[in-house]
Amino acid sequence: MTQQQFQTCIDKCRYEIDEIKDHAHMLHDSVNQRYDMNHPYSYHLDMVADSVFKYGYLVCQHEADVLPLFFGAFYHDSIEDARMSYNDVKKGAAHFMNDEQAYMAAEMVYALTNEKGRTRAERANDRYYAGIRETPYAPFLKLADRLANITYSCSKENGLNSRMRLVYKEELPHFLEAINAHSDDPRFALPQVMIDEIYRLL
């Protein structure tokens, strides 16, 4: 899909994208989740979605995939952090799209949900990364999530998590390999422009 084609799809779906965004914001507000204590969690969700606006055309293959892709960005932490179940997510997605699209959206969110674990390594274990590699658009969304966190960790606004910049830098080679599906299918691609931006920041 060309950048212009993707933008045309966004324009056609603008109302639904805005509705998805608003509902995701309200969901995380309802559980009083914050981002680095300085921001509502919507700050992070919007940063992840910003990568979809900027780079989604590099991975998106069909007009029907646009809404699931944005839903995945705005809801990617809903199971992990906002007390949603997989079925809750799927039902929520069905308010904005057909059943096939809602399934795709829910699968993305599920793939990006950390495993149970006592440590960072246990929560992002081999099974977790395998799920990302096997789910269309999940590698792209995980990269968008990491780009958002790294951008913030390198910003002057960053407060409590300044140490995370070093963590992300140390993890980067393993992280990129772990989410790389090594597939010719663009839906599993990791856009080089995003990887370059991460290296520039770190």
PDB file of C-alpha atoms in Angstrom:
ATOM      1  CA  MET A   1       0.000   0.000   0.000  1.00  0.00           C
ATOM      2  CA  THR A   2       1.336   3.427  -0.877  1.00  0.00           C
ATOM      3  CA  GLN A   3       1.491   6.217   1.672  1.00  0.00           C
ATOM      4  CA  GLN A   4      -1.268   8.071  -0.155  1.00  0.00           C
ATOM      5  CA  GLN A   5      -3.495   4.992  -0.292  1.00  0.00           C
ATOM      6  CA  PHE A   6      -3.006   4.469   3.425  1.00  0.00           C
ATOM      7  CA  GLN A   7      -3.824   8.111   4.135  1.00  0.00           C
ATOM      8  CA  THR A   8      -6.986   7.804   2.065  1.00  0.00           C
ATOM      9  CA  CYS A   9      -8.014   4.805   4.166  1.00  0.00           C
ATOM     10  CA  ILE A  10      -7.334   6.783   7.340  1.00  0.00           C
ATOM     11  CA  ASP A  11      -9.456   9.652   6.068  1.00  0.00           C
ATOM     12  CA  LYS A  12     -12.328   7.257   5.304  1.00  0.00           C
ATOM     13  CA  CYS A  13     -12.085   5.718   8.780  1.00  0.00           C
ATOM     14  CA  ARG A  14     -11.332   8.901  10.717  1.00  0.00           C
ATOM     15  CA  TYR A  15     -14.541   8.826  12.766  1.00  0.00           C
ATOM     16  CA  GLU A  16     -14.019   5.205  13.827  1.00  0.00           C
ATOM     17  CA  ILE A  17     -10.328   5.788  14.626  1.00  0.00           C
ATOM     18  CA  ASP A  18     -11.243   8.741  16.836  1.00  0.00           C
ATOM     19  CA  GLU A  19     -13.924   6.665  18.566  1.00  0.00           C
ATOM     20  CA  ILE A  20     -11.454   3.828  19.188  1.00  0.00           C
ATOM     21  CA  LYS A  21      -8.975   6.332  20.590  1.00  0.00           C
ATOM     22  CA  ASP A  22     -11.534   7.910  22.919  1.00  0.00           C
ATOM     23  CA  HIS A  23     -12.747   4.551  24.225  1.00  0.00           C
ATOM     24  CA  ALA A  24      -9.181   3.355  24.853  1.00  0.00           C
ATOM     25  CA  HIS A  25      -8.390   6.565  26.734  1.00  0.00           C
ATOM     26  CA  MET A  26     -11.483   6.152  28.912  1.00  0.00           C
ATOM     27  CA  LEU A  27     -10.670   2.505  29.559  1.00  0.00           C
ATOM     28  CA  HIS A  28      -7.226   3.240  30.967  1.00  0.00           C
ATOM     29  CA  ASP A  29      -8.530   6.271  32.862  1.00  0.00           C
ATOM     30  CA  SER A  30     -11.117   4.011  34.501  1.00  0.00           C
ATOM     31  CA  VAL A  31      -8.357   1.981  36.177  1.00  0.00           C
ATOM     32  CA  ASN A  32      -6.347   5.102  37.060  1.00  0.00           C
ATOM     33  CA  GLN A  33      -3.357   3.993  35.051  1.00  0.00           C
ATOM     34  CA  ARG A  34      -0.610   6.560  34.615  1.00  0.00           C
ATOM     35  CA  TYR A  35       2.452   6.823  32.390  1.00  0.00           C
ATOM     36  CA  ASP A  36       5.588   7.573  34.430  1.00  0.00           C
ATOM     37  CA  MET A  37       3.301   9.276  36.989  1.00  0.00           C
ATOM     38  CA  ASN A  38       3.486  12.458  34.906  1.00  0.00           C
ATOM     39  CA  HIS A  39       0.839  11.687  32.288  1.00  0.00           C
ATOM     40  CA  PRO A  40      -2.433   9.857  31.781  1.00  0.00           C
ATOM     41  CA  TYR A  41      -1.785   6.520  30.090  1.00  0.00           C
ATOM     42  CA  SER A  42      -3.372   7.898  26.933  1.00  0.00           C
ATOM     43  CA  TYR A  43      -0.093   9.773  26.419  1.00  0.00           C
ATOM     44  CA  HIS A  44       1.635   6.460  25.681  1.00  0.00           C
ATOM     45  CA  LEU A  45      -1.236   5.032  23.643  1.00  0.00           C
ATOM     46  CA  ASP A  46      -1.190   8.085  21.394  1.00  0.00           C
ATOM     47  CA  MET A  47       2.568   7.761  20.889  1.00  0.00           C
ATOM     48  CA  VAL A  48       2.158   4.158  19.748  1.00  0.00           C
ATOM     49  CA  ALA A  49      -0.701   5.100  17.427  1.00  0.00           C
ATOM     50  CA  ASP A  50       1.445   7.908  16.033  1.00  0.00           C
ATOM     51  CA  SER A  51       3.737   5.270  14.523  1.00  0.00           C
ATOM     52  CA  VAL A  52       0.717   3.726  12.812  1.00  0.00           C
ATOM     53  CA  PHE A  53      -0.176   7.102  11.322  1.00  0.00           C
ATOM     54  CA  LYS A  54       3.426   7.638  10.166  1.00  0.00           C
ATOM     55  CA  TYR A  55       4.570   4.165   9.131  1.00  0.00           C
ATOM     56  CA  GLY A  56       1.471   1.990   8.827  1.00  0.00           C
ATOM     57  CA  TYR A  57       1.566   2.181   5.053  1.00  0.00           C
ATOM     58  CA  LEU A  58       4.820   0.199   5.115  1.00  0.00           C
ATOM     59  CA  VAL A  59       3.070  -2.860   6.540  1.00  0.00           C
ATOM     60  CA  CYS A  60      -0.666  -2.502   5.871  1.00  0.00           C
ATOM     61  CA  GLN A  61      -1.840  -4.677   2.994  1.00  0.00           C
ATOM     62  CA  HIS A  62      -5.589  -4.140   2.819  1.00  0.00           C
ATOM     63  CA  GLU A  63      -8.030  -1.351   3.531  1.00  0.00           C
ATOM     64  CA  ALA A  64      -9.873  -3.737   5.858  1.00  0.00           C
ATOM     65  CA  ASP A  65      -6.743  -4.005   8.028  1.00  0.00           C
ATOM     66  CA  VAL A  66      -6.567  -0.283   8.834  1.00  0.00           C
ATOM     67  CA  LEU A  67      -9.097  -0.249  11.684  1.00  0.00           C
ATOM     68  CA  PRO A  68      -7.699  -3.412  13.330  1.00  0.00           C
ATOM     69  CA  LEU A  69      -4.227  -1.909  13.143  1.00  0.00           C
ATOM     70  CA  PHE A  70      -5.286   1.285  14.922  1.00  0.00           C
ATOM     71  CA  PHE A  71      -7.344  -0.687  17.417  1.00  0.00           C
ATOM     72  CA  GLY A  72      -4.277  -2.796  18.177  1.00  0.00           C
ATOM     73  CA  ALA A  73      -2.236   0.344  18.823  1.00  0.00           C
ATOM     74  CA  PHE A  74      -4.751   1.975  21.144  1.00  0.00           C
ATOM     75  CA  TYR A  75      -5.725  -1.230  22.974  1.00  0.00           C
ATOM     76  CA  HIS A  76      -2.375  -3.023  23.075  1.00  0.00           C
ATOM     77  CA  ASP A  77      -2.136  -2.831  26.882  1.00  0.00           C
ATOM     78  CA  SER A  78      -5.820  -3.341  27.640  1.00  0.00           C
ATOM     79  CA  ILE A  79      -5.555  -6.981  28.743  1.00  0.00           C
ATOM     80  CA  GLU A  80      -2.280  -6.483  30.567  1.00  0.00           C
ATOM     81  CA  ASP A  81      -3.163  -3.271  32.392  1.00  0.00           C
ATOM     82  CA  ALA A  82      -6.867  -2.471  32.138  1.00  0.00           C
ATOM     83  CA  ARG A  83      -8.532  -5.668  33.368  1.00  0.00           C
ATOM     84  CA  MET A  84      -9.859  -6.686  29.968  1.00  0.00           C
ATOM     85  CA  SER A  85     -10.163 -10.298  28.851  1.00  0.00           C
ATOM     86  CA  TYR A  86      -9.539 -11.487  25.310  1.00  0.00           C
ATOM     87  CA  ASN A  87     -13.286 -11.756  24.781  1.00  0.00           C
ATOM     88  CA  ASP A  88     -13.795  -8.244  26.172  1.00  0.00           C
ATOM     89  CA  VAL A  89     -11.323  -6.929  23.620  1.00  0.00           C
ATOM     90  CA  LYS A  90     -12.925  -8.840  20.773  1.00  0.00           C
ATOM     91  CA  LYS A  91     -16.398  -7.614  21.723  1.00  0.00           C
ATOM     92  CA  GLY A  92     -15.086  -4.077  22.047  1.00  0.00           C
ATOM     93  CA  ALA A  93     -13.500  -4.231  18.616  1.00  0.00           C
ATOM     94  CA  ALA A  94     -16.769  -5.510  17.137  1.00  0.00           C
ATOM     95  CA  HIS A  95     -18.369  -2.150  17.932  1.00  0.00           C
ATOM     96  CA  PHE A  96     -16.150  -0.564  15.284  1.00  0.00           C
ATOM     97  CA  MET A  97     -15.622  -3.278  12.659  1.00  0.00           C
ATOM     98  CA  ASN A  98     -16.890  -6.587  11.318  1.00  0.00           C
ATOM     99  CA  ASP A  99     -16.242  -9.943  12.996  1.00  0.00           C
ATOM    100  CA  GLU A 100     -13.206 -10.811  10.874  1.00  0.00           C
ATOM    101  CA  GLN A 101     -11.593  -7.462  11.589  1.00  0.00           C
ATOM    102  CA  ALA A 102     -12.456  -7.712  15.294  1.00  0.00           C
ATOM    103  CA  TYR A 103     -10.763 -11.108  15.458  1.00  0.00           C
ATOM    104  CA  MET A 104      -7.635  -9.678  13.826  1.00  0.00           C
ATOM    105  CA  ALA A 105      -7.605  -6.756  16.263  1.00  0.00           C
ATOM    106  CA  ALA A 106      -8.064  -8.985  19.303  1.00  0.00           C
ATOM    107  CA  GLU A 107      -5.282 -11.289  18.152  1.00  0.00           C
ATOM    108  CA  MET A 108      -2.888  -8.344  17.942  1.00  0.00           C
ATOM    109  CA  VAL A 109      -3.772  -7.215  21.458  1.00  0.00           C
ATOM    110  CA  TYR A 110      -3.455 -10.738  22.809  1.00  0.00           C
ATOM    111  CA  ALA A 111      -0.059 -11.196  21.144  1.00  0.00           C
ATOM    112  CA  LEU A 112       1.253  -8.030  22.785  1.00  0.00           C
ATOM    113  CA  THR A 113       0.057  -9.038  26.255  1.00  0.00           C
ATOM    114  CA  ASN A 114       2.947 -10.064  28.501  1.00  0.00           C
ATOM    115  CA  GLU A 115       3.077 -13.494  30.081  1.00  0.00           C
ATOM    116  CA  LYS A 116       2.732 -13.906  33.833  1.00  0.00           C
ATOM    117  CA  GLY A 117       6.128 -13.577  35.506  1.00  0.00           C
ATOM    118  CA  ARG A 118       8.073 -12.213  38.446  1.00  0.00           C
ATOM    119  CA  THR A 119      10.744 -10.564  36.311  1.00  0.00           C
ATOM    120  CA  ARG A 120      10.922  -8.622  33.072  1.00  0.00           C
ATOM    121  CA  ALA A 121      12.533 -11.624  31.363  1.00  0.00           C
ATOM    122  CA  GLU A 122       9.803 -13.993  32.556  1.00  0.00           C
ATOM    123  CA  ARG A 123       7.040 -11.652  31.383  1.00  0.00           C
ATOM    124  CA  ALA A 124       8.638 -11.304  27.944  1.00  0.00           C
ATOM    125  CA  ASN A 125       9.709 -14.899  27.505  1.00  0.00           C
ATOM    126  CA  ASP A 126      10.164 -17.077  24.406  1.00  0.00           C
ATOM    127  CA  ARG A 127       6.471 -17.948  24.251  1.00  0.00           C
ATOM    128  CA  TYR A 128       5.542 -14.274  24.330  1.00  0.00           C
ATOM    129  CA  TYR A 129       7.858 -13.390  21.448  1.00  0.00           C
ATOM    130  CA  ALA A 130       6.741 -16.420  19.449  1.00  0.00           C
ATOM    131  CA  GLY A 131       3.165 -15.166  19.695  1.00  0.00           C
ATOM    132  CA  ILE A 132       4.215 -11.796  18.344  1.00  0.00           C
ATOM    133  CA  ARG A 133       6.119 -13.330  15.430  1.00  0.00           C
ATOM    134  CA  GLU A 134       3.113 -15.494  14.496  1.00  0.00           C
ATOM    135  CA  THR A 135       0.481 -12.711  14.526  1.00  0.00           C
ATOM    136  CA  PRO A 136      -0.005 -10.346  11.572  1.00  0.00           C
ATOM    137  CA  TYR A 137       0.993  -6.758  12.416  1.00  0.00           C
ATOM    138  CA  ALA A 138       2.050  -7.675  15.964  1.00  0.00           C
ATOM    139  CA  PRO A 139       5.801  -7.241  15.239  1.00  0.00           C
ATOM    140  CA  PHE A 140       5.114  -3.766  13.846  1.00  0.00           C
ATOM    141  CA  LEU A 141       2.987  -2.790  16.845  1.00  0.00           C
ATOM    142  CA  LYS A 142       5.554  -4.116  19.300  1.00  0.00           C
ATOM    143  CA  LEU A 143       8.216  -2.079  17.523  1.00  0.00           C
ATOM    144  CA  ALA A 144       5.929   0.963  17.714  1.00  0.00           C
ATOM    145  CA  ASP A 145       5.446   0.333  21.437  1.00  0.00           C
ATOM    146  CA  ARG A 146       9.196   0.099  22.008  1.00  0.00           C
ATOM    147  CA  LEU A 147       9.863   3.203  19.895  1.00  0.00           C
ATOM    148  CA  ALA A 148       7.336   5.134  21.994  1.00  0.00           C
ATOM    149  CA  ASN A 149       8.928   4.009  25.256  1.00  0.00           C
ATOM    150  CA  ILE A 150      12.447   4.741  24.047  1.00  0.00           C
ATOM    151  CA  THR A 151      11.430   8.167  22.748  1.00  0.00           C
ATOM    152  CA  TYR A 152      10.007   8.993  26.154  1.00  0.00           C
ATOM    153  CA  SER A 153      12.936   7.516  28.076  1.00  0.00           C
ATOM    154  CA  CYS A 154      15.251   9.800  26.103  1.00  0.00           C
ATOM    155  CA  SER A 155      13.128  12.915  26.600  1.00  0.00           C
ATOM    156  CA  LYS A 156      13.521  15.690  29.134  1.00  0.00           C
ATOM    157  CA  GLU A 157      10.045  14.854  30.434  1.00  0.00           C
ATOM    158  CA  ASN A 158      11.174  11.449  31.589  1.00  0.00           C
ATOM    159  CA  GLY A 159      11.241  11.181  35.368  1.00  0.00           C
ATOM    160  CA  LEU A 160      11.050   7.893  37.220  1.00  0.00           C
ATOM    161  CA  ASN A 161      12.211   5.651  34.389  1.00  0.00           C
ATOM    162  CA  SER A 162      15.426   7.325  33.238  1.00  0.00           C
ATOM    163  CA  ARG A 163      17.225   4.035  33.863  1.00  0.00           C
ATOM    164  CA  MET A 164      15.057   2.419  31.201  1.00  0.00           C
ATOM    165  CA  ARG A 165      17.113   3.987  28.420  1.00  0.00           C
ATOM    166  CA  LEU A 166      20.022   1.770  29.432  1.00  0.00           C
ATOM    167  CA  VAL A 167      17.743  -1.248  29.723  1.00  0.00           C
ATOM    168  CA  TYR A 168      16.344  -0.684  26.235  1.00  0.00           C
ATOM    169  CA  LYS A 169      19.822  -0.195  24.787  1.00  0.00           C
ATOM    170  CA  GLU A 170      21.085  -3.418  26.337  1.00  0.00           C
ATOM    171  CA  GLU A 171      18.019  -5.364  25.215  1.00  0.00           C
ATOM    172  CA  LEU A 172      17.888  -4.004  21.674  1.00  0.00           C
ATOM    173  CA  PRO A 173      19.752  -6.714  19.688  1.00  0.00           C
ATOM    174  CA  HIS A 174      17.809  -9.515  21.382  1.00  0.00           C
ATOM    175  CA  PHE A 175      14.536  -7.595  21.154  1.00  0.00           C
ATOM    176  CA  LEU A 176      14.810  -6.956  17.423  1.00  0.00           C
ATOM    177  CA  GLU A 177      15.675 -10.570  16.706  1.00  0.00           C
ATOM    178  CA  ALA A 178      12.923 -11.842  19.015  1.00  0.00           C
ATOM    179  CA  ILE A 179      10.164  -9.948  17.162  1.00  0.00           C
ATOM    180  CA  ASN A 180      11.588 -10.562  13.673  1.00  0.00           C
ATOM    181  CA  ALA A 181       9.421 -13.118  11.907  1.00  0.00           C
ATOM    182  CA  HIS A 182      11.870 -13.338   8.968  1.00  0.00           C
ATOM    183  CA  SER A 183       8.864 -13.369   6.671  1.00  0.00           C
ATOM    184  CA  ASP A 184       8.328 -12.007   3.173  1.00  0.00           C
ATOM    185  CA  ASP A 185       4.786 -11.080   4.200  1.00  0.00           C
ATOM    186  CA  PRO A 186       4.763  -7.281   4.778  1.00  0.00           C
ATOM    187  CA  ARG A 187       2.262  -7.713   7.623  1.00  0.00           C
ATOM    188  CA  PHE A 188       5.117  -9.143   9.694  1.00  0.00           C
ATOM    189  CA  ALA A 189       7.695  -6.535   8.656  1.00  0.00           C
ATOM    190  CA  LEU A 190       9.786  -4.302  10.896  1.00  0.00           C
ATOM    191  CA  PRO A 191      10.168  -1.003   9.020  1.00  0.00           C
ATOM    192  CA  GLN A 192      13.824  -0.022   8.858  1.00  0.00           C
ATOM    193  CA  VAL A 193      12.984   3.649   9.347  1.00  0.00           C
ATOM    194  CA  MET A 194      11.655   2.843  12.819  1.00  0.00           C
ATOM    195  CA  ILE A 195      14.689   0.748  13.715  1.00  0.00           C
ATOM    196  CA  ASP A 196      16.955   3.562  12.526  1.00  0.00           C
ATOM    197  CA  GLU A 197      15.080   6.014  14.737  1.00  0.00           C
ATOM    198  CA  ILE A 198      15.560   3.754  17.758  1.00  0.00           C
ATOM    199  CA  TYR A 199      19.291   3.515  17.120  1.00  0.00           C
ATOM    200  CA  ARG A 200      19.461   7.289  16.690  1.00  0.00           C
ATOM    201  CA  LEU A 201      17.785   7.838  20.047  1.00  0.00           C
ATOM    202  CA  LEU A 202      19.930   5.335  21.904  1.00  0.00           C
TER     203      LEU A 202
END
